[in-house]
Amino acid sequence: MAFNQIQFQHGMSIPEFLHSFGTEAQCAEAVKQARWPDGFRCPRCDCLDHYVVGHGARKLFQCNGCRHQTSLTAGSLMEHTKLPLTIWFLAIYLISQAKTGLSSLALKRQLGVSYPTAWLMHQKINRAMAQQDSTHRLSGAVQLDDAYLGGERAGGKAGRGSENKVPFVAAVSLTEQGRPMYLKLHLVSGFTSQAIGKWAKANLAPGTLVSSDGLGCFAAVSSAGCIHMPTVVGALKPRDLPEFKWVNTMLGNLKTTLAGAFHSLKYRKYAEHYLAGFAYRFNRRFDLRGLVARLIVDVARCKPAQETVVRSHAEAGY
């Protein structure tokens, strides 16, 4: 039987990673290339002329025009970090190559840092992933489904009304051959026409052919200029619905990942971060080796976010 070429990719091995990013100087050069691919530009006056002040970890770039000084990490997610860049790069490597997910506790053990430090790094890297995918809109043929994270609380409501269940939408765009191409996972305030219409306008291109079950709110995708094709599911099982094969597969893989890697995840506060990480890795699954370099660039170019901002964003939910 032929091997699945995507699943059996070589990826980037640990020796390869250490060869490319094993020293502070190599990591610093990678950040410099990611932030200023055409050469340094002053973030204040956009001047190209500059000179370097200091050396090593305290190297600063000083603009010849306005005399403004900036570091390699200033203005990025790594701003004000006290950790070596090699630790950040190792975190990026581990998160990018973990197909089944990586918890902050596992990251802590791999990096040799405290749990709060590993947790914040994890959230910031997930934030960069979410930002990179946020502007992409699905097009062509798309399978759409509703799903929930979490379960029922003892003595609480059952079913969709459970207080502990967090609603989100899953959407998969397909190639002309009917294979999955791009994945979107987003929390929504609820499965209402208003919420789905708002989501569709932000995430679907006009003219997209959307296949969904008979849930009434999905008709709101038409407000985004999309064509809606509902299928009444009734008592049918997922295996009996080939028109939803790939979105059901993605949801199954997602829930397996969350259950296996994150044993005490507070879904209502932090689900958006982990959904973004899962989708980011899936959308770049065809080049597992190149995923490391791409994520380094995305982290280096993502705007800074302090811990209070990360937590407030999570607590805002959707």
PDB file of C-alpha atoms in Angstrom:
ATOM      1  CA  MET A   1       0.000   0.000   0.000  1.00  0.00           C
ATOM      2  CA  ALA A   2       1.344   3.443  -0.936  1.00  0.00           C
ATOM      3  CA  PHE A   3       2.344   5.798   1.870  1.00  0.00           C
ATOM      4  CA  ASN A   4       0.411   9.007   2.421  1.00  0.00           C
ATOM      5  CA  GLN A   5       2.886  11.618   1.196  1.00  0.00           C
ATOM      6  CA  ILE A   6       1.644  14.293   3.595  1.00  0.00           C
ATOM      7  CA  GLN A   7       1.717  12.107   6.707  1.00  0.00           C
ATOM      8  CA  PHE A   8       5.129  10.637   5.885  1.00  0.00           C
ATOM      9  CA  GLN A   9       6.920  13.920   5.259  1.00  0.00           C
ATOM     10  CA  HIS A  10      10.396  14.149   6.770  1.00  0.00           C
ATOM     11  CA  GLY A  11       9.621  17.494   8.374  1.00  0.00           C
ATOM     12  CA  MET A  12      12.518  19.259  10.098  1.00  0.00           C
ATOM     13  CA  SER A  13      14.566  16.971  12.323  1.00  0.00           C
ATOM     14  CA  ILE A  14      16.094  18.121  15.598  1.00  0.00           C
ATOM     15  CA  PRO A  15      19.659  18.000  14.149  1.00  0.00           C
ATOM     16  CA  GLU A  16      18.501  20.108  11.168  1.00  0.00           C
ATOM     17  CA  PHE A  17      16.859  22.619  13.480  1.00  0.00           C
ATOM     18  CA  LEU A  18      19.945  22.922  15.677  1.00  0.00           C
ATOM     19  CA  HIS A  19      22.160  23.288  12.612  1.00  0.00           C
ATOM     20  CA  SER A  20      20.065  26.242  11.393  1.00  0.00           C
ATOM     21  CA  PHE A  21      18.985  27.856  14.676  1.00  0.00           C
ATOM     22  CA  GLY A  22      21.196  26.397  17.377  1.00  0.00           C
ATOM     23  CA  THR A  23      23.014  29.608  18.329  1.00  0.00           C
ATOM     24  CA  GLU A  24      21.884  33.037  19.441  1.00  0.00           C
ATOM     25  CA  ALA A  25      23.620  34.628  16.445  1.00  0.00           C
ATOM     26  CA  GLN A  26      21.728  32.390  13.981  1.00  0.00           C
ATOM     27  CA  CYS A  27      18.406  33.183  15.640  1.00  0.00           C
ATOM     28  CA  ALA A  28      19.163  36.913  15.692  1.00  0.00           C
ATOM     29  CA  GLU A  29      19.956  36.862  11.969  1.00  0.00           C
ATOM     30  CA  ALA A  30      16.680  34.999  11.270  1.00  0.00           C
ATOM     31  CA  VAL A  31      14.682  37.610  13.215  1.00  0.00           C
ATOM     32  CA  LYS A  32      16.487  40.421  11.379  1.00  0.00           C
ATOM     33  CA  GLN A  33      15.689  38.867   7.983  1.00  0.00           C
ATOM     34  CA  ALA A  34      12.060  38.286   8.987  1.00  0.00           C
ATOM     35  CA  ARG A  35      11.482  41.837  10.203  1.00  0.00           C
ATOM     36  CA  TRP A  36      13.593  43.713   7.651  1.00  0.00           C
ATOM     37  CA  PRO A  37      13.997  41.519   4.543  1.00  0.00           C
ATOM     38  CA  ASP A  38      15.147  44.539   2.493  1.00  0.00           C
ATOM     39  CA  GLY A  39      17.409  45.930   5.203  1.00  0.00           C
ATOM     40  CA  PHE A  40      16.785  47.790   8.456  1.00  0.00           C
ATOM     41  CA  ARG A  41      14.221  50.588   8.450  1.00  0.00           C
ATOM     42  CA  CYS A  42      13.738  52.889  11.402  1.00  0.00           C
ATOM     43  CA  PRO A  43      10.293  52.233  12.935  1.00  0.00           C
ATOM     44  CA  ARG A  44       9.978  55.935  13.760  1.00  0.00           C
ATOM     45  CA  CYS A  45      11.093  57.773  10.578  1.00  0.00           C
ATOM     46  CA  ASP A  46      11.508  54.915   8.047  1.00  0.00           C
ATOM     47  CA  CYS A  47      15.130  55.899   7.426  1.00  0.00           C
ATOM     48  CA  LEU A  48      17.488  53.230   6.037  1.00  0.00           C
ATOM     49  CA  ASP A  49      20.780  54.666   7.324  1.00  0.00           C
ATOM     50  CA  HIS A  50      21.786  53.283  10.704  1.00  0.00           C
ATOM     51  CA  TYR A  51      24.616  51.864  12.748  1.00  0.00           C
ATOM     52  CA  VAL A  52      24.819  49.154  15.402  1.00  0.00           C
ATOM     53  CA  VAL A  53      25.307  49.995  19.068  1.00  0.00           C
ATOM     54  CA  GLY A  54      26.496  47.350  21.528  1.00  0.00           C
ATOM     55  CA  HIS A  55      26.962  43.673  20.812  1.00  0.00           C
ATOM     56  CA  GLY A  56      25.594  40.233  21.645  1.00  0.00           C
ATOM     57  CA  ALA A  57      22.145  40.061  23.221  1.00  0.00           C
ATOM     58  CA  ARG A  58      22.080  43.836  23.829  1.00  0.00           C
ATOM     59  CA  LYS A  59      22.686  44.860  20.217  1.00  0.00           C
ATOM     60  CA  LEU A  60      20.722  47.974  19.203  1.00  0.00           C
ATOM     61  CA  PHE A  61      20.105  49.600  15.832  1.00  0.00           C
ATOM     62  CA  GLN A  62      20.377  53.398  15.920  1.00  0.00           C
ATOM     63  CA  CYS A  63      18.879  55.498  13.132  1.00  0.00           C
ATOM     64  CA  ASN A  64      21.225  58.076  11.585  1.00  0.00           C
ATOM     65  CA  GLY A  65      18.278  60.382  10.937  1.00  0.00           C
ATOM     66  CA  CYS A  66      16.277  60.652  14.162  1.00  0.00           C
ATOM     67  CA  ARG A  67      18.733  58.820  16.489  1.00  0.00           C
ATOM     68  CA  HIS A  68      15.998  56.430  17.572  1.00  0.00           C
ATOM     69  CA  GLN A  69      17.305  53.150  18.971  1.00  0.00           C
ATOM     70  CA  THR A  70      15.507  49.831  18.554  1.00  0.00           C
ATOM     71  CA  SER A  71      16.346  46.212  19.238  1.00  0.00           C
ATOM     72  CA  LEU A  72      15.712  43.124  17.139  1.00  0.00           C
ATOM     73  CA  THR A  73      12.662  42.161  19.199  1.00  0.00           C
ATOM     74  CA  ALA A  74      11.162  45.611  19.860  1.00  0.00           C
ATOM     75  CA  GLY A  75       7.735  45.832  18.245  1.00  0.00           C
ATOM     76  CA  SER A  76       7.363  42.042  17.968  1.00  0.00           C
ATOM     77  CA  LEU A  77       5.785  39.377  20.153  1.00  0.00           C
ATOM     78  CA  MET A  78       9.203  38.850  21.722  1.00  0.00           C
ATOM     79  CA  GLU A  79       9.428  42.466  22.898  1.00  0.00           C
ATOM     80  CA  HIS A  80      10.916  42.874  26.406  1.00  0.00           C
ATOM     81  CA  THR A  81      11.684  39.152  26.603  1.00  0.00           C
ATOM     82  CA  LYS A  82      14.384  38.078  29.026  1.00  0.00           C
ATOM     83  CA  LEU A  83      14.718  34.680  27.388  1.00  0.00           C
ATOM     84  CA  PRO A  84      17.396  33.863  24.797  1.00  0.00           C
ATOM     85  CA  LEU A  85      16.153  33.775  21.231  1.00  0.00           C
ATOM     86  CA  THR A  86      17.212  30.131  21.095  1.00  0.00           C
ATOM     87  CA  ILE A  87      14.492  29.311  23.644  1.00  0.00           C
ATOM     88  CA  TRP A  88      11.866  31.162  21.597  1.00  0.00           C
ATOM     89  CA  PHE A  89      12.959  29.392  18.446  1.00  0.00           C
ATOM     90  CA  LEU A  90      12.870  26.000  20.165  1.00  0.00           C
ATOM     91  CA  ALA A  91       9.296  26.744  21.324  1.00  0.00           C
ATOM     92  CA  ILE A  92       8.334  27.688  17.757  1.00  0.00           C
ATOM     93  CA  TYR A  93       9.901  24.479  16.464  1.00  0.00           C
ATOM     94  CA  LEU A  94       8.164  22.224  18.994  1.00  0.00           C
ATOM     95  CA  ILE A  95       4.741  23.821  18.492  1.00  0.00           C
ATOM     96  CA  SER A  96       4.982  23.805  14.697  1.00  0.00           C
ATOM     97  CA  GLN A  97       6.012  20.154  14.452  1.00  0.00           C
ATOM     98  CA  ALA A  98       3.516  18.771  17.003  1.00  0.00           C
ATOM     99  CA  LYS A  99       0.768  17.364  14.788  1.00  0.00           C
ATOM    100  CA  THR A 100      -1.235  16.115  17.788  1.00  0.00           C
ATOM    101  CA  GLY A 101      -0.824  19.324  19.772  1.00  0.00           C
ATOM    102  CA  LEU A 102       1.501  20.358  22.576  1.00  0.00           C
ATOM    103  CA  SER A 103       0.370  21.517  26.000  1.00  0.00           C
ATOM    104  CA  SER A 104       2.036  24.350  27.895  1.00  0.00           C
ATOM    105  CA  LEU A 105       3.040  21.827  30.559  1.00  0.00           C
ATOM    106  CA  ALA A 106       4.857  19.699  27.976  1.00  0.00           C
ATOM    107  CA  LEU A 107       6.427  22.862  26.543  1.00  0.00           C
ATOM    108  CA  LYS A 108       7.639  23.847  30.023  1.00  0.00           C
ATOM    109  CA  ARG A 109       9.431  20.516  30.401  1.00  0.00           C
ATOM    110  CA  GLN A 110      11.025  20.708  26.952  1.00  0.00           C
ATOM    111  CA  LEU A 111      12.242  24.311  27.344  1.00  0.00           C
ATOM    112  CA  GLY A 112      13.297  24.167  30.987  1.00  0.00           C
ATOM    113  CA  VAL A 113      11.309  27.294  31.917  1.00  0.00           C
ATOM    114  CA  SER A 114       8.560  27.935  34.450  1.00  0.00           C
ATOM    115  CA  TYR A 115       4.968  26.995  33.628  1.00  0.00           C
ATOM    116  CA  PRO A 116       3.735  30.647  33.499  1.00  0.00           C
ATOM    117  CA  THR A 117       6.541  31.465  31.047  1.00  0.00           C
ATOM    118  CA  ALA A 118       5.766  28.452  28.837  1.00  0.00           C
ATOM    119  CA  TRP A 119       2.029  29.228  28.947  1.00  0.00           C
ATOM    120  CA  LEU A 120       2.535  32.853  27.881  1.00  0.00           C
ATOM    121  CA  MET A 121       4.931  31.899  25.076  1.00  0.00           C
ATOM    122  CA  HIS A 122       2.422  29.311  23.863  1.00  0.00           C
ATOM    123  CA  GLN A 123      -0.413  31.840  23.853  1.00  0.00           C
ATOM    124  CA  LYS A 124       1.663  34.438  22.024  1.00  0.00           C
ATOM    125  CA  ILE A 125       2.757  31.976  19.335  1.00  0.00           C
ATOM    126  CA  ASN A 126      -0.874  30.887  18.894  1.00  0.00           C
ATOM    127  CA  ARG A 127      -1.773  34.567  18.617  1.00  0.00           C
ATOM    128  CA  ALA A 128       0.667  34.960  15.711  1.00  0.00           C
ATOM    129  CA  MET A 129      -0.912  31.936  14.038  1.00  0.00           C
ATOM    130  CA  ALA A 130      -4.410  33.381  14.427  1.00  0.00           C
ATOM    131  CA  GLN A 131      -3.365  36.789  13.093  1.00  0.00           C
ATOM    132  CA  GLN A 132      -1.754  35.279  10.000  1.00  0.00           C
ATOM    133  CA  ASP A 133      -4.891  33.328   9.026  1.00  0.00           C
ATOM    134  CA  SER A 134      -7.423  35.993  10.002  1.00  0.00           C
ATOM    135  CA  THR A 135      -7.487  37.811   6.659  1.00  0.00           C
ATOM    136  CA  HIS A 136      -7.835  34.722   4.456  1.00  0.00           C
ATOM    137  CA  ARG A 137     -11.306  34.028   3.067  1.00  0.00           C
ATOM    138  CA  LEU A 138     -12.511  30.614   1.987  1.00  0.00           C
ATOM    139  CA  SER A 139     -13.802  30.293  -1.564  1.00  0.00           C
ATOM    140  CA  GLY A 140     -15.020  27.664  -4.031  1.00  0.00           C
ATOM    141  CA  ALA A 141     -16.818  24.714  -2.425  1.00  0.00           C
ATOM    142  CA  VAL A 142     -16.958  24.819   1.390  1.00  0.00           C
ATOM    143  CA  GLN A 143     -18.307  22.337   3.941  1.00  0.00           C
ATOM    144  CA  LEU A 144     -19.677  24.048   7.057  1.00  0.00           C
ATOM    145  CA  ASP A 145     -20.736  22.578  10.395  1.00  0.00           C
ATOM    146  CA  ASP A 146     -21.588  23.571  13.950  1.00  0.00           C
ATOM    147  CA  ALA A 147     -19.717  22.120  16.912  1.00  0.00           C
ATOM    148  CA  TYR A 148     -19.131  22.579  20.620  1.00  0.00           C
ATOM    149  CA  LEU A 149     -16.217  22.308  22.994  1.00  0.00           C
ATOM    150  CA  GLY A 150     -16.730  21.191  26.578  1.00  0.00           C
ATOM    151  CA  GLY A 151     -19.419  19.050  28.176  1.00  0.00           C
ATOM    152  CA  GLU A 152     -22.349  19.222  30.516  1.00  0.00           C
ATOM    153  CA  ARG A 153     -21.892  20.278  34.116  1.00  0.00           C
ATOM    154  CA  ALA A 154     -23.392  18.234  36.914  1.00  0.00           C
ATOM    155  CA  GLY A 155     -26.859  19.604  37.595  1.00  0.00           C
ATOM    156  CA  GLY A 156     -26.662  21.970  34.623  1.00  0.00           C
ATOM    157  CA  LYS A 157     -28.548  22.119  31.374  1.00  0.00           C
ATOM    158  CA  ALA A 158     -28.224  19.341  28.838  1.00  0.00           C
ATOM    159  CA  GLY A 159     -27.589  19.545  25.106  1.00  0.00           C
ATOM    160  CA  ARG A 160     -26.907  22.807  23.285  1.00  0.00           C
ATOM    161  CA  GLY A 161     -28.058  24.818  26.299  1.00  0.00           C
ATOM    162  CA  SER A 162     -25.293  23.537  28.574  1.00  0.00           C
ATOM    163  CA  GLU A 163     -23.464  26.393  30.315  1.00  0.00           C
ATOM    164  CA  ASN A 164     -20.113  24.669  29.829  1.00  0.00           C
ATOM    165  CA  LYS A 165     -20.396  24.209  26.076  1.00  0.00           C
ATOM    166  CA  VAL A 166     -18.595  26.691  23.833  1.00  0.00           C
ATOM    167  CA  PRO A 167     -20.012  26.992  20.284  1.00  0.00           C
ATOM    168  CA  PHE A 168     -17.753  27.268  17.254  1.00  0.00           C
ATOM    169  CA  VAL A 169     -18.007  26.865  13.501  1.00  0.00           C
ATOM    170  CA  ALA A 170     -15.810  24.619  11.370  1.00  0.00           C
ATOM    171  CA  ALA A 171     -15.444  25.259   7.647  1.00  0.00           C
ATOM    172  CA  VAL A 172     -13.301  23.395   5.120  1.00  0.00           C
ATOM    173  CA  SER A 173     -12.714  24.551   1.548  1.00  0.00           C
ATOM    174  CA  LEU A 174     -12.168  21.848  -1.082  1.00  0.00           C
ATOM    175  CA  THR A 175     -10.048  21.487  -4.192  1.00  0.00           C
ATOM    176  CA  GLU A 176     -11.605  20.735  -7.572  1.00  0.00           C
ATOM    177  CA  GLN A 177     -10.853  17.079  -6.853  1.00  0.00           C
ATOM    178  CA  GLY A 178     -12.869  17.248  -3.618  1.00  0.00           C
ATOM    179  CA  ARG A 179      -9.882  17.134  -1.262  1.00  0.00           C
ATOM    180  CA  PRO A 180      -9.563  19.398   1.817  1.00  0.00           C
ATOM    181  CA  MET A 181      -7.534  22.530   1.200  1.00  0.00           C
ATOM    182  CA  TYR A 182      -8.053  25.197   3.881  1.00  0.00           C
ATOM    183  CA  LEU A 183      -9.605  25.096   7.350  1.00  0.00           C
ATOM    184  CA  LYS A 184     -11.305  27.758   9.470  1.00  0.00           C
ATOM    185  CA  LEU A 185     -12.253  27.271  13.139  1.00  0.00           C
ATOM    186  CA  HIS A 186     -13.876  30.174  14.982  1.00  0.00           C
ATOM    187  CA  LEU A 187     -15.816  30.676  18.182  1.00  0.00           C
ATOM    188  CA  VAL A 188     -19.225  32.295  17.755  1.00  0.00           C
ATOM    189  CA  SER A 189     -21.541  33.863  20.302  1.00  0.00           C
ATOM    190  CA  GLY A 190     -24.188  31.295  19.378  1.00  0.00           C
ATOM    191  CA  PHE A 191     -25.793  29.613  16.415  1.00  0.00           C
ATOM    192  CA  THR A 192     -27.985  32.512  15.391  1.00  0.00           C
ATOM    193  CA  SER A 193     -28.481  34.093  11.988  1.00  0.00           C
ATOM    194  CA  GLN A 194     -26.796  37.278  13.178  1.00  0.00           C
ATOM    195  CA  ALA A 195     -23.679  35.465  14.437  1.00  0.00           C
ATOM    196  CA  ILE A 196     -23.329  33.252  11.349  1.00  0.00           C
ATOM    197  CA  GLY A 197     -23.924  36.170   8.983  1.00  0.00           C
ATOM    198  CA  LYS A 198     -21.201  38.184  10.706  1.00  0.00           C
ATOM    199  CA  TRP A 199     -18.816  35.220  10.562  1.00  0.00           C
ATOM    200  CA  ALA A 200     -19.550  34.580   6.877  1.00  0.00           C
ATOM    201  CA  LYS A 201     -18.848  38.181   5.852  1.00  0.00           C
ATOM    202  CA  ALA A 202     -15.444  38.012   7.531  1.00  0.00           C
ATOM    203  CA  ASN A 203     -14.415  34.535   6.404  1.00  0.00           C
ATOM    204  CA  LEU A 204     -16.145  33.613   3.124  1.00  0.00           C
ATOM    205  CA  ALA A 205     -15.615  35.126  -0.313  1.00  0.00           C
ATOM    206  CA  PRO A 206     -18.752  36.146  -2.262  1.00  0.00           C
ATOM    207  CA  GLY A 207     -19.900  33.368  -4.575  1.00  0.00           C
ATOM    208  CA  THR A 208     -18.697  30.566  -2.295  1.00  0.00           C
ATOM    209  CA  LEU A 209     -20.804  27.396  -2.499  1.00  0.00           C
ATOM    210  CA  VAL A 210     -21.539  26.457   1.125  1.00  0.00           C
ATOM    211  CA  SER A 211     -22.821  22.984   2.050  1.00  0.00           C
ATOM    212  CA  SER A 212     -24.270  22.611   5.551  1.00  0.00           C
ATOM    213  CA  ASP A 213     -26.819  20.623   7.512  1.00  0.00           C
ATOM    214  CA  GLY A 214     -30.353  21.871   8.039  1.00  0.00           C
ATOM    215  CA  LEU A 215     -29.572  24.170  10.975  1.00  0.00           C
ATOM    216  CA  GLY A 216     -31.583  27.301  10.174  1.00  0.00           C
ATOM    217  CA  CYS A 217     -28.910  29.875  11.050  1.00  0.00           C
ATOM    218  CA  PHE A 218     -26.610  28.674   8.260  1.00  0.00           C
ATOM    219  CA  ALA A 219     -28.930  30.235   5.690  1.00  0.00           C
ATOM    220  CA  ALA A 220     -27.400  33.554   6.833  1.00  0.00           C
ATOM    221  CA  VAL A 221     -24.282  32.854   4.721  1.00  0.00           C
ATOM    222  CA  SER A 222     -26.339  34.211   1.823  1.00  0.00           C
ATOM    223  CA  SER A 223     -25.996  37.675   3.409  1.00  0.00           C
ATOM    224  CA  ALA A 224     -22.285  37.444   2.512  1.00  0.00           C
ATOM    225  CA  GLY A 225     -23.094  36.748  -1.129  1.00  0.00           C
ATOM    226  CA  CYS A 226     -22.619  32.989  -0.783  1.00  0.00           C
ATOM    227  CA  ILE A 227     -24.729  30.184  -2.249  1.00  0.00           C
ATOM    228  CA  HIS A 228     -26.210  27.952   0.451  1.00  0.00           C
ATOM    229  CA  MET A 229     -26.921  24.249  -0.108  1.00  0.00           C
ATOM    230  CA  PRO A 230     -28.502  22.738   3.055  1.00  0.00           C
ATOM    231  CA  THR A 231     -28.897  19.008   3.628  1.00  0.00           C
ATOM    232  CA  VAL A 232     -31.375  17.794   6.237  1.00  0.00           C
ATOM    233  CA  VAL A 233     -29.403  15.288   8.298  1.00  0.00           C
ATOM    234  CA  GLY A 234     -32.090  13.889  10.578  1.00  0.00           C
ATOM    235  CA  ALA A 235     -30.990  10.617  12.196  1.00  0.00           C
ATOM    236  CA  LEU A 236     -28.221   9.934   9.679  1.00  0.00           C
ATOM    237  CA  LYS A 237     -24.732   9.160  10.987  1.00  0.00           C
ATOM    238  CA  PRO A 238     -21.636  11.044   9.736  1.00  0.00           C
ATOM    239  CA  ARG A 239     -20.548   7.975   7.738  1.00  0.00           C
ATOM    240  CA  ASP A 240     -23.824   8.240   5.806  1.00  0.00           C
ATOM    241  CA  LEU A 241     -23.119  11.857   4.796  1.00  0.00           C
ATOM    242  CA  PRO A 242     -20.258  11.941   2.266  1.00  0.00           C
ATOM    243  CA  GLU A 243     -21.054  15.597   1.509  1.00  0.00           C
ATOM    244  CA  PHE A 244     -19.732  16.424   5.004  1.00  0.00           C
ATOM    245  CA  LYS A 245     -16.856  13.932   5.042  1.00  0.00           C
ATOM    246  CA  TRP A 246     -14.006  16.380   5.406  1.00  0.00           C
ATOM    247  CA  VAL A 247     -15.484  18.787   7.919  1.00  0.00           C
ATOM    248  CA  ASN A 248     -16.452  15.799  10.095  1.00  0.00           C
ATOM    249  CA  THR A 249     -12.924  14.413   9.732  1.00  0.00           C
ATOM    250  CA  MET A 250     -11.423  17.743  10.803  1.00  0.00           C
ATOM    251  CA  LEU A 251     -13.715  17.935  13.835  1.00  0.00           C
ATOM    252  CA  GLY A 252     -12.795  14.392  14.827  1.00  0.00           C
ATOM    253  CA  ASN A 253      -9.076  15.145  14.543  1.00  0.00           C
ATOM    254  CA  LEU A 254      -9.485  18.385  16.487  1.00  0.00           C
ATOM    255  CA  LYS A 255     -11.310  16.775  19.391  1.00  0.00           C
ATOM    256  CA  THR A 256      -8.775  13.927  19.507  1.00  0.00           C
ATOM    257  CA  THR A 257      -5.964  16.497  19.685  1.00  0.00           C
ATOM    258  CA  LEU A 258      -7.619  18.534  22.427  1.00  0.00           C
ATOM    259  CA  ALA A 259      -8.481  15.461  24.488  1.00  0.00           C
ATOM    260  CA  GLY A 260      -5.001  13.978  24.122  1.00  0.00           C
ATOM    261  CA  ALA A 261      -2.827  17.059  24.670  1.00  0.00           C
ATOM    262  CA  PHE A 262      -4.876  19.435  26.833  1.00  0.00           C
ATOM    263  CA  HIS A 263      -6.350  17.761  29.892  1.00  0.00           C
ATOM    264  CA  SER A 264      -7.623  20.825  31.764  1.00  0.00           C
ATOM    265  CA  LEU A 265      -8.219  23.429  29.077  1.00  0.00           C
ATOM    266  CA  LYS A 266     -10.632  26.230  29.978  1.00  0.00           C
ATOM    267  CA  TYR A 267     -12.541  26.256  26.730  1.00  0.00           C
ATOM    268  CA  ARG A 268     -14.505  29.439  27.265  1.00  0.00           C
ATOM    269  CA  LYS A 269     -11.359  31.466  27.986  1.00  0.00           C
ATOM    270  CA  TYR A 270      -8.708  29.953  25.737  1.00  0.00           C
ATOM    271  CA  ALA A 271     -10.340  27.811  23.047  1.00  0.00           C
ATOM    272  CA  GLU A 272      -9.874  30.463  20.344  1.00  0.00           C
ATOM    273  CA  HIS A 273      -6.085  30.305  20.746  1.00  0.00           C
ATOM    274  CA  TYR A 274      -5.885  26.543  20.357  1.00  0.00           C
ATOM    275  CA  LEU A 275      -8.375  26.418  17.495  1.00  0.00           C
ATOM    276  CA  ALA A 276      -6.165  28.923  15.661  1.00  0.00           C
ATOM    277  CA  GLY A 277      -3.055  26.807  16.256  1.00  0.00           C
ATOM    278  CA  PHE A 278      -4.728  23.637  14.969  1.00  0.00           C
ATOM    279  CA  ALA A 279      -6.014  25.372  11.825  1.00  0.00           C
ATOM    280  CA  TYR A 280      -2.657  27.085  11.155  1.00  0.00           C
ATOM    281  CA  ARG A 281      -0.761  23.793  11.196  1.00  0.00           C
ATOM    282  CA  PHE A 282      -3.383  22.048   9.056  1.00  0.00           C
ATOM    283  CA  ASN A 283      -3.365  24.819   6.450  1.00  0.00           C
ATOM    284  CA  ARG A 284       0.412  24.450   6.049  1.00  0.00           C
ATOM    285  CA  ARG A 285       0.572  20.671   6.255  1.00  0.00           C
ATOM    286  CA  PHE A 286       2.034  20.263   2.767  1.00  0.00           C
ATOM    287  CA  ASP A 287       5.420  21.676   3.841  1.00  0.00           C
ATOM    288  CA  LEU A 288       6.153  20.530   7.389  1.00  0.00           C
ATOM    289  CA  ARG A 289       9.831  21.397   7.088  1.00  0.00           C
ATOM    290  CA  GLY A 290       9.140  24.913   5.814  1.00  0.00           C
ATOM    291  CA  LEU A 291       6.521  25.455   8.520  1.00  0.00           C
ATOM    292  CA  VAL A 292       9.230  26.285  11.064  1.00  0.00           C
ATOM    293  CA  ALA A 293      10.655  29.156   9.005  1.00  0.00           C
ATOM    294  CA  ARG A 294       7.165  30.452   8.189  1.00  0.00           C
ATOM    295  CA  LEU A 295       6.154  30.521  11.839  1.00  0.00           C
ATOM    296  CA  ILE A 296       9.393  32.274  12.808  1.00  0.00           C
ATOM    297  CA  VAL A 297       8.536  35.027  10.326  1.00  0.00           C
ATOM    298  CA  ASP A 298       4.941  35.283  11.568  1.00  0.00           C
ATOM    299  CA  VAL A 299       6.025  35.523  15.212  1.00  0.00           C
ATOM    300  CA  ALA A 300       8.714  38.112  14.406  1.00  0.00           C
ATOM    301  CA  ARG A 301       6.219  40.277  12.477  1.00  0.00           C
ATOM    302  CA  CYS A 302       3.292  39.961  14.900  1.00  0.00           C
ATOM    303  CA  LYS A 303       2.650  43.040  17.037  1.00  0.00           C
ATOM    304  CA  PRO A 304       3.615  42.850  20.730  1.00  0.00           C
ATOM    305  CA  ALA A 305       1.077  41.704  23.293  1.00  0.00           C
ATOM    306  CA  GLN A 306       1.546  41.866  27.042  1.00  0.00           C
ATOM    307  CA  GLU A 307       0.175  39.150  29.316  1.00  0.00           C
ATOM    308  CA  THR A 308      -2.745  41.332  30.399  1.00  0.00           C
ATOM    309  CA  VAL A 309      -3.722  41.797  26.744  1.00  0.00           C
ATOM    310  CA  VAL A 310      -3.444  38.072  26.018  1.00  0.00           C
ATOM    311  CA  ARG A 311      -5.633  37.217  28.987  1.00  0.00           C
ATOM    312  CA  SER A 312      -8.195  39.940  28.310  1.00  0.00           C
ATOM    313  CA  HIS A 313      -8.444  38.840  24.665  1.00  0.00           C
ATOM    314  CA  ALA A 314      -9.037  35.265  25.766  1.00  0.00           C
ATOM    315  CA  GLU A 315     -11.612  36.248  28.375  1.00  0.00           C
ATOM    316  CA  ALA A 316     -13.477  38.287  25.777  1.00  0.00           C
ATOM    317  CA  GLY A 317     -14.018  34.948  23.985  1.00  0.00           C
ATOM    318  CA  TYR A 318     -15.646  35.725  20.686  1.00  0.00           C
TER     319      TYR A 318
END
